[in-house]
Coordinates of C-alpha atoms in Angstrom, one line a residue:
Chain A
T1 CA -0.1 0.3 0.1
S2 CA 2.9 2.7 0.9
K3 CA 4.6 1.9 -2.4
S4 CA 1.0 2.4 -4.8
N5 CA 0.1 5.8 -2.2
V6 CA 3.6 7.2 -4.4
L7 CA 1.6 7.3 -7.5
R8 CA -1.5 8.3 -5.6
A9 CA -0.4 11.0 -4.0
A10 CA 1.5 12.0 -7.3
M11 CA -2.0 11.7 -9.1
G12 CA -4.2 13.9 -7.0
V13 CA -1.2 16.3 -7.3
A14 CA -0.9 16.3 -11.2
Q15 CA -4.8 16.3 -11.7
H16 CA -5.2 19.5 -8.7
H17 CA -3.0 21.5 -10.9
D18 CA -3.4 19.9 -14.7
A19 CA -0.5 19.1 -14.6
V20 CA 2.1 18.8 -17.7
S21 CA -0.2 20.4 -20.5
G22 CA 1.7 23.7 -20.1
T23 CA -0.7 25.3 -17.9
S24 CA 2.4 25.8 -15.4
K25 CA 5.5 27.1 -15.3
Q26 CA 8.2 24.6 -17.2
H27 CA 10.1 23.8 -14.2
V28 CA 7.5 22.6 -12.0
A29 CA 6.4 20.9 -14.9
N30 CA 9.4 18.9 -15.0
D31 CA 8.9 18.3 -11.4
Y32 CA 5.4 16.5 -12.1
A33 CA 6.7 13.9 -14.5
K34 CA 10.2 13.4 -13.9
H35 CA 10.5 12.9 -10.5
K36 CA 6.9 12.5 -8.9
L37 CA 4.7 10.7 -11.7
K38 CA 7.9 8.2 -12.9
S39 CA 8.4 8.1 -9.0
G40 CA 4.7 6.4 -8.5
G41 CA 5.8 4.4 -11.6
R42 CA 8.5 2.8 -10.5
H43 CA 7.0 2.2 -7.1
C44 CA 4.1 0.3 -8.6
K45 CA 6.0 -1.9 -10.7
D46 CA 7.3 -3.0 -7.6
V47 CA 4.2 -3.9 -6.5
I48 CA 2.9 -6.2 -10.2
S49 CA 6.3 -7.8 -10.2
S50 CA 6.2 -9.1 -6.8
V51 CA 2.5 -9.5 -6.6
I52 CA 3.2 -11.8 -10.0
T53 CA 6.0 -13.8 -9.0
E54 CA 4.8 -13.1 -5.0
G55 CA 8.1 -11.6 -5.0
S56 CA 10.1 -14.8 -6.3
S57 CA 11.6 -12.2 -9.6
N58 CA 12.0 -8.9 -10.8
L59 CA 9.9 -8.4 -13.7
T60 CA 11.3 -5.8 -16.4
F61 CA 9.4 -3.0 -17.5
C62 CA 10.2 -1.1 -20.7
D63 CA 8.9 2.6 -20.5
Y64 CA 9.9 3.0 -24.3
M65 CA 8.5 0.5 -26.4
N66 CA 6.4 3.0 -28.4
I67 CA 10.0 4.3 -29.8
T68 CA 11.2 0.7 -29.8
L69 CA 13.4 1.0 -27.4
C70 CA 14.5 -1.9 -24.6
D71 CA 17.1 -2.5 -23.2
F72 CA 16.4 -6.1 -21.7
T73 CA 15.0 -7.7 -25.1
Q74 CA 17.8 -5.8 -27.2
N75 CA 20.1 -7.3 -25.8
S76 CA 19.3 -10.8 -24.8
N77 CA 19.3 -13.9 -26.9
R78 CA 16.5 -15.6 -24.8
F79 CA 13.9 -14.1 -22.4
T80 CA 10.1 -14.6 -20.8
A81 CA 7.7 -12.1 -22.0
V82 CA 4.0 -11.3 -19.2
V83 CA 1.0 -9.8 -20.9
Y84 CA -1.4 -8.9 -18.5
N85 CA -5.0 -8.2 -19.4
P86 CA -6.5 -5.9 -17.1
L87 CA -10.0 -5.9 -18.6
A88 CA -12.9 -8.2 -17.8
R89 CA -13.0 -10.0 -20.8
A90 CA -10.5 -11.8 -23.1
V91 CA -9.1 -10.3 -25.8
S92 CA -6.5 -10.9 -28.6
K93 CA -3.3 -8.4 -28.9
Y94 CA -1.2 -8.3 -31.4
I95 CA 2.4 -7.3 -28.9
R96 CA 5.2 -5.5 -30.4
I97 CA 9.1 -6.2 -28.9
P98 CA 12.1 -4.4 -30.2
V99 CA 14.7 -6.9 -30.9
D100 CA 18.0 -6.4 -32.7
C101 CA 18.1 -8.8 -35.3
T102 CA 20.3 -9.8 -38.1
P103 CA 19.3 -11.4 -41.3
S104 CA 21.1 -15.0 -39.9
Y105 CA 18.8 -15.4 -37.0
I106 CA 15.4 -15.7 -36.1
F107 CA 13.0 -15.8 -33.5
V108 CA 10.9 -18.1 -32.1
V109 CA 7.9 -17.4 -29.7
I110 CA 6.9 -20.1 -27.3
E111 CA 3.4 -19.7 -25.4
L112 CA 4.1 -21.4 -22.2
V113 CA 0.6 -22.6 -21.3
T114 CA -0.1 -24.6 -24.1
G115 CA 3.2 -24.8 -25.8
A116 CA 2.2 -23.8 -29.2
R117 CA 4.6 -22.1 -31.2
L118 CA 3.1 -18.4 -32.2
T119 CA 3.3 -17.1 -36.2
T120 CA 5.3 -14.2 -35.6
Q121 CA 6.6 -10.9 -37.6
V122 CA 9.8 -9.0 -37.4
R123 CA 9.5 -5.8 -38.8
R124 CA 12.9 -3.3 -39.5
N125 CA 12.5 -0.3 -38.7
R126 CA 14.2 3.2 -38.2
G127 CA 13.8 3.3 -34.4
N128 CA 16.2 2.7 -31.6
A129 CA 16.1 -1.2 -32.1
N130 CA 16.9 -2.2 -35.5
C131 CA 13.9 -4.7 -35.4
E132 CA 10.2 -5.1 -33.9
L133 CA 9.1 -8.6 -33.1
V134 CA 5.3 -8.6 -33.9
F135 CA 3.2 -11.8 -31.9
L136 CA -0.8 -12.0 -31.2
A137 CA -1.2 -13.4 -27.7
K138 CA -4.6 -14.8 -27.1
L139 CA -5.1 -13.2 -23.3
P140 CA -8.0 -14.1 -20.6
A141 CA -10.2 -11.5 -18.7
L142 CA -8.1 -10.2 -15.6
G143 CA -4.8 -12.6 -15.9
Y144 CA -1.7 -12.5 -18.1
N145 CA -0.5 -15.1 -20.0
S146 CA 3.0 -16.0 -21.0
F147 CA 5.7 -16.1 -23.9
S148 CA 9.1 -17.7 -24.2
I149 CA 11.0 -15.7 -26.7
E150 CA 14.3 -17.0 -28.2
K151 CA 16.5 -15.8 -31.0
Y152 CA 18.0 -18.6 -33.1
K153 CA 20.2 -18.9 -36.0
S154 CA 17.9 -19.7 -38.7
S155 CA 20.0 -22.7 -40.0
A156 CA 19.8 -24.6 -36.6
T157 CA 15.9 -23.8 -35.8
N158 CA 14.6 -26.0 -38.6
K159 CA 16.3 -29.1 -37.3
R160 CA 15.1 -28.9 -33.4
L161 CA 12.0 -28.3 -31.7
F162 CA 12.3 -25.7 -29.0
T163 CA 11.4 -27.1 -25.3
P164 CA 10.5 -24.1 -22.7
K165 CA 12.6 -24.9 -19.3
G166 CA 11.3 -23.9 -15.8
K167 CA 7.6 -24.6 -14.9
V168 CA 4.6 -24.1 -16.8
V169 CA 1.6 -22.4 -14.4
N170 CA -1.5 -22.1 -16.1
Chain B
S1 CA 3.1 4.4 -60.5
D2 CA 0.2 2.2 -58.8
D3 CA -1.5 3.4 -55.9
I4 CA -0.8 1.8 -52.9
T5 CA -3.2 -0.7 -51.1
I6 CA -2.9 -2.6 -47.9
S7 CA -5.8 -4.5 -46.7
N8 CA -7.0 -7.3 -44.3
E9 CA -9.9 -9.5 -44.0
F10 CA -12.3 -6.0 -42.6
Y11 CA -10.7 -3.0 -44.3
S12 CA -8.8 -2.1 -47.2
V13 CA -7.0 1.5 -47.4
N14 CA -6.1 2.5 -50.6
F15 CA -2.9 5.9 -51.0
N16 CA -2.8 8.1 -53.6
R17 CA 0.2 7.6 -55.8
N18 CA 0.9 11.2 -56.4
S19 CA 0.6 12.4 -53.5
G20 CA 1.3 9.6 -50.8
L21 CA -1.7 10.6 -48.4
M22 CA -4.8 8.1 -48.0
D23 CA -7.7 8.2 -50.0
S24 CA -10.1 5.8 -49.8
I25 CA -11.1 3.3 -46.9
V26 CA -13.2 0.3 -48.0
N27 CA -14.8 -2.0 -44.9
I28 CA -15.3 -5.3 -46.8
E29 CA -17.9 -7.0 -44.7
S30 CA -20.3 -3.8 -44.8
G31 CA -19.8 -3.2 -48.7
I32 CA -19.1 0.6 -47.6
K33 CA -16.4 2.3 -49.6
I34 CA -15.6 6.1 -49.3
P35 CA -13.0 8.9 -50.1
V36 CA -11.4 9.1 -47.0
H37 CA -8.7 12.1 -47.6
Q38 CA -5.9 12.1 -44.8
D39 CA -3.6 14.8 -44.0
M40 CA -1.5 16.5 -41.4
L41 CA -1.6 20.8 -41.8
W42 CA -0.4 23.3 -38.8
Y43 CA -2.8 26.3 -37.8
N44 CA -0.4 28.9 -37.3
G45 CA -0.8 30.1 -33.5
S46 CA -2.4 34.0 -33.0
M47 CA -0.2 36.5 -31.3
G48 CA -3.2 38.2 -31.4
N49 CA -5.1 41.0 -33.6
N50 CA -7.3 44.5 -34.0
A51 CA -10.4 42.1 -33.0
S52 CA -8.7 41.0 -30.0
K53 CA -5.2 40.9 -28.0
Q54 CA -5.5 37.4 -27.2
Q55 CA -2.6 35.1 -27.6
S56 CA -2.9 31.6 -28.6
G57 CA -1.7 29.5 -25.5
A58 CA -2.0 26.8 -23.0
Y59 CA -5.1 27.6 -22.3
I60 CA -6.3 28.9 -25.4
F61 CA -6.0 27.8 -28.7
R62 CA -6.4 30.5 -31.3
P63 CA -5.2 30.2 -34.4
N64 CA -4.6 33.7 -36.5
S65 CA -6.1 32.2 -39.8
S66 CA -8.9 29.6 -40.3
T67 CA -6.7 27.9 -43.1
P68 CA -4.0 25.2 -41.8
F69 CA -0.9 25.1 -43.7
H70 CA 0.4 21.7 -45.5
C71 CA 3.0 20.3 -42.9
S72 CA 4.2 18.8 -46.7
N73 CA 3.4 19.3 -50.4
D74 CA 5.9 16.5 -50.8
G75 CA 4.8 13.8 -48.9
K76 CA 6.2 10.3 -49.3
V77 CA 5.3 7.0 -48.9
K78 CA 6.8 3.5 -48.5
L79 CA 5.0 0.0 -48.2
S80 CA 6.3 -2.3 -45.8
G81 CA 5.8 -5.2 -48.3
S82 CA 3.7 -8.0 -47.9
N83 CA 3.5 -9.7 -44.6
P84 CA 1.8 -12.1 -42.2
L85 CA 0.6 -10.1 -39.2
V86 CA 0.3 -6.8 -40.4
Q87 CA 0.5 -4.5 -43.4
E88 CA 2.3 -1.2 -43.0
V89 CA 2.6 1.7 -45.2
Y90 CA 4.9 4.7 -43.9
Q91 CA 4.3 8.6 -44.8
K92 CA 6.8 11.0 -44.3
F93 CA 5.0 14.6 -44.8
S94 CA 8.1 16.9 -43.7
D95 CA 10.9 15.8 -41.5
W96 CA 8.7 16.7 -38.3
A97 CA 5.9 14.9 -39.5
Y98 CA 5.5 11.6 -40.0
Q99 CA 2.4 8.1 -39.8
V100 CA 2.6 4.7 -40.3
V101 CA -0.8 3.4 -41.1
R102 CA -0.9 -0.6 -39.7
L103 CA -3.9 -3.0 -40.3
Y104 CA -3.3 -6.1 -38.1
K105 CA -4.2 -9.7 -39.1
G106 CA -7.7 -10.4 -37.9
I107 CA -8.5 -7.3 -36.0
K108 CA -10.9 -4.8 -37.4
H109 CA -10.2 -0.9 -36.9
I110 CA -7.2 0.5 -38.9
E111 CA -4.0 1.6 -36.5
V112 CA -2.3 5.4 -37.3
E113 CA 0.5 5.9 -35.5
W114 CA 1.3 9.9 -35.8
T115 CA 5.1 11.0 -34.9
V116 CA 4.8 14.4 -34.7
G117 CA 8.6 17.1 -33.8
P118 CA 10.3 18.9 -33.0
I119 CA 8.1 21.5 -34.0
P120 CA 10.5 24.1 -36.4
V121 CA 10.0 27.6 -34.9
K122 CA 12.9 29.3 -36.0
D123 CA 10.4 31.3 -39.0
Q124 CA 9.0 32.7 -35.3
W125 CA 5.3 30.8 -35.8
G126 CA 3.9 29.3 -33.2
K127 CA 2.8 26.1 -35.0
E128 CA -0.6 23.9 -34.0
V129 CA -1.1 20.9 -35.8
I130 CA -4.0 18.9 -37.1
S131 CA -4.8 15.5 -38.5
R132 CA -7.9 15.9 -40.8
Y133 CA -9.8 13.0 -42.2
E134 CA -12.4 14.4 -45.3
T135 CA -14.9 12.6 -46.2
N136 CA -18.3 12.3 -48.5
I137 CA -20.0 11.5 -45.2
D138 CA -23.2 14.1 -45.5
S139 CA -22.7 15.2 -41.5
N140 CA -24.3 18.9 -42.3
G141 CA -22.3 21.0 -38.8
Y142 CA -22.9 17.4 -36.8
F143 CA -20.2 16.1 -34.8
Y144 CA -19.7 13.7 -31.7
T145 CA -17.1 13.6 -28.8
D146 CA -17.1 11.6 -25.3
A147 CA -16.8 13.4 -22.4
N148 CA -14.6 11.8 -20.2
G149 CA -14.8 8.7 -22.2
R150 CA -18.4 8.6 -20.9
E151 CA -21.7 10.2 -22.5
V152 CA -20.9 10.8 -26.2
L153 CA -22.4 14.3 -26.9
E154 CA -23.9 15.7 -29.7
R155 CA -22.4 19.1 -30.9
K156 CA -23.0 21.5 -33.7
K157 CA -21.0 23.8 -35.7
N158 CA -21.4 27.7 -34.5
Y159 CA -24.0 26.4 -32.4
R160 CA -24.4 26.1 -28.3
P161 CA -28.0 24.4 -27.2
T162 CA -28.6 26.7 -24.4
W163 CA -27.7 30.0 -25.8
K164 CA -27.5 31.9 -29.1
L165 CA -24.5 32.0 -30.0
N166 CA -22.1 34.8 -31.2
Q167 CA -19.4 33.2 -33.3
T168 CA -16.3 34.9 -33.6
E169 CA -13.5 32.1 -33.6
P170 CA -14.8 30.2 -36.7
V171 CA -11.8 27.5 -35.6
A172 CA -11.7 27.6 -31.8
G173 CA -14.9 28.0 -31.3
N174 CA -15.7 25.1 -32.9
Y175 CA -13.0 22.9 -31.1
Y176 CA -14.5 20.3 -28.4
P177 CA -12.5 18.1 -25.9
V178 CA -12.3 14.7 -27.1
N179 CA -10.8 12.4 -24.5
S180 CA -11.7 8.7 -26.4
R181 CA -13.2 9.1 -29.6
I182 CA -14.5 11.9 -32.4
Y183 CA -17.4 11.0 -34.7
I184 CA -18.9 11.9 -37.6
R185 CA -22.1 10.2 -39.6
D186 CA -24.7 10.4 -41.8
A187 CA -27.9 8.3 -42.1
H188 CA -25.8 5.5 -43.5
V189 CA -22.2 5.6 -42.7
Q190 CA -19.9 6.4 -39.4
L191 CA -16.7 7.3 -39.5
T192 CA -14.9 6.7 -36.0
V193 CA -12.3 7.8 -34.7
L194 CA -10.1 6.8 -31.5
T195 CA -7.5 8.8 -29.5
D196 CA -5.0 7.1 -27.2
R197 CA -4.9 10.6 -25.3
S198 CA -7.2 13.4 -24.8
Q199 CA -6.8 15.9 -27.8
G200 CA -8.4 18.8 -29.2
G201 CA -11.3 17.8 -31.9
S202 CA -13.7 19.6 -34.8
S203 CA -15.8 18.7 -37.7
L204 CA -15.5 22.6 -39.4
S205 CA -17.1 21.3 -42.9
S206 CA -19.3 18.7 -43.9
G207 CA -18.1 15.0 -43.8
A208 CA -14.4 16.2 -42.0
L209 CA -13.2 16.1 -38.6
E210 CA -9.8 17.1 -37.1
L211 CA -7.7 16.3 -34.0
M212 CA -4.9 18.6 -32.6
V213 CA -2.0 16.3 -32.2
H214 CA 0.5 18.9 -30.9
R215 CA 1.3 22.3 -30.5
R216 CA 4.3 24.6 -29.7
L217 CA 4.2 28.2 -29.6
L218 CA 5.8 31.7 -29.2
G219 CA 3.2 33.8 -27.8
E220 CA 1.3 33.8 -23.9
D221 CA -2.4 33.3 -23.7
S222 CA -2.2 35.8 -20.0
K223 CA -3.7 33.0 -18.4
G224 CA -1.0 33.3 -15.1
V225 CA 1.7 30.6 -16.1
A226 CA 3.5 33.8 -17.5
E227 CA 5.2 31.6 -20.1
P228 CA 4.7 30.1 -23.8
L229 CA 3.6 26.7 -24.6
N230 CA 7.4 26.0 -25.8
E231 CA 8.9 23.3 -24.4
T232 CA 12.3 22.5 -25.9
G233 CA 13.2 19.7 -24.4
Q234 CA 16.3 17.1 -23.7
F235 CA 18.3 18.6 -26.6
G236 CA 16.7 22.3 -26.9
D237 CA 14.7 21.8 -30.1
G238 CA 11.2 20.8 -29.0
L239 CA 9.3 18.0 -28.2
I240 CA 8.6 14.7 -30.4
T241 CA 5.7 13.4 -29.7
R242 CA 4.3 9.8 -30.8
G243 CA 0.4 8.8 -30.5
K244 CA -2.2 6.7 -32.0
H245 CA -5.6 7.2 -33.8
W246 CA -7.7 3.7 -34.5
L247 CA -10.0 4.6 -37.4
L248 CA -13.6 2.8 -37.5
L249 CA -15.8 2.9 -40.7
D250 CA -19.1 1.3 -40.3
T251 CA -22.8 1.5 -41.1
V252 CA -24.1 3.7 -38.4
T253 CA -25.9 1.0 -35.9
S254 CA -23.0 -1.2 -36.0
S255 CA -20.2 1.3 -34.8
A256 CA -21.7 1.8 -31.3
K257 CA -20.5 -1.4 -30.4
Q258 CA -17.8 -1.6 -31.9
H259 CA -16.2 2.0 -30.7
R260 CA -17.4 1.1 -27.4
L261 CA -15.0 -2.2 -27.2
L262 CA -12.8 -0.7 -28.8
G263 CA -12.1 2.4 -26.5
E264 CA -12.5 -0.1 -23.4
E265 CA -9.0 -1.5 -24.7
A266 CA -7.3 1.9 -25.3
F267 CA -8.2 2.4 -21.9
M268 CA -7.0 -0.7 -20.2
S269 CA -4.2 -1.9 -23.2
P270 CA -2.7 -4.6 -21.8
L271 CA 0.8 -4.3 -19.7
V272 CA 4.0 -6.0 -20.6
M273 CA 6.8 -7.0 -18.4
F274 CA 9.5 -9.1 -19.0
G275 CA 12.1 -11.9 -17.2
G276 CA 14.6 -14.0 -17.7
A277 CA 15.3 -17.1 -19.7
T278 CA 13.8 -19.1 -17.1
P279 CA 9.8 -18.1 -17.3
P280 CA 9.4 -16.6 -13.9
A281 CA 7.2 -18.4 -11.4
L282 CA 4.1 -17.0 -11.6
V283 CA 1.1 -17.2 -9.7

């Protein structure tokens, strides 16, 4: 509660003062955005991570995926994506993850619950990462789905089956 | 030499080969095909005139002319190629205005991701950038905007429902808050634009709607801040903003359900997190 209150308080200040819309002096807007809201967001990420993993792991959040920037995914050959759906109904959403790719590598995405390999598309772009990995995530109501993502040399991929490691939790 | 077209199961979007601009949308299911001309333009922020000293600023939108300028007369367009999941068209209006139009496989809307900035102001002209959609929908001065994502209110150009309006600002006087969606319609067809953030929007002529996506001003509107709306950003040359519009073109009767469901998904979009190579133990 104390951690999520940091963002609650920051949002209260921001809404009361019409923050970050040009209706304050610039140094005040900077304080709203850089210190109060960003700090509140950081604390809430800790809350979400500890709730979803019961404190056993630290999940990484990437705030700049809209400009195709995520150090974690760009510098990992194998990682897990956890996608949470806050809606009270199931949805299917395309997920776009910044990755660095070369022509000799491909990405394999496995839905961990079913073990199904998903159709993916790697598109080149002019963002910070040179590629974006796109796939369709089927998400349950008020719940999450998780995906194992691995970068393979394209020649080796055809010869072996991908087996996810770790405990699969439905 | 040909027009560029992207399509999925639900929509087909055509881009003019000469201008590179969107020029028609087809809803494949309902068989609706209408011209939709989309462009990015900017109003010059007023520094005050003989009629009023009021300048355009954070609180006040006041262009000095009803006619906006084009962001570019030399737009460039690029198709990303045939792909299994997403079809994309890249549009470059100018060095500071870009756009990507996307159609995802199995998804029943058109995604327009706009990127605007840093807005140049070396010419000493404050700029208020809009995205404008022009269609042949016979909307007759009526358009609809939401109020905090809840009730959608009918707006009528140069009209207020509870008093006799003396309209002195032909553009700004018809702008309304758009928190999540704006639409125009006639008896049969409705064009809905959902936004990912609050913006100003209007319909200044029949069949047209526009949304203000970014602004950078050199004047001060004298509402207490005593600074112009001129954020210079990390590198001192202005902010770059990126956002999305989601378009729905369908019959009037089926549009309401679609924009309500899509609005929910936009407001409560999925949260993406990452763990290491070994999947984290999730509860």
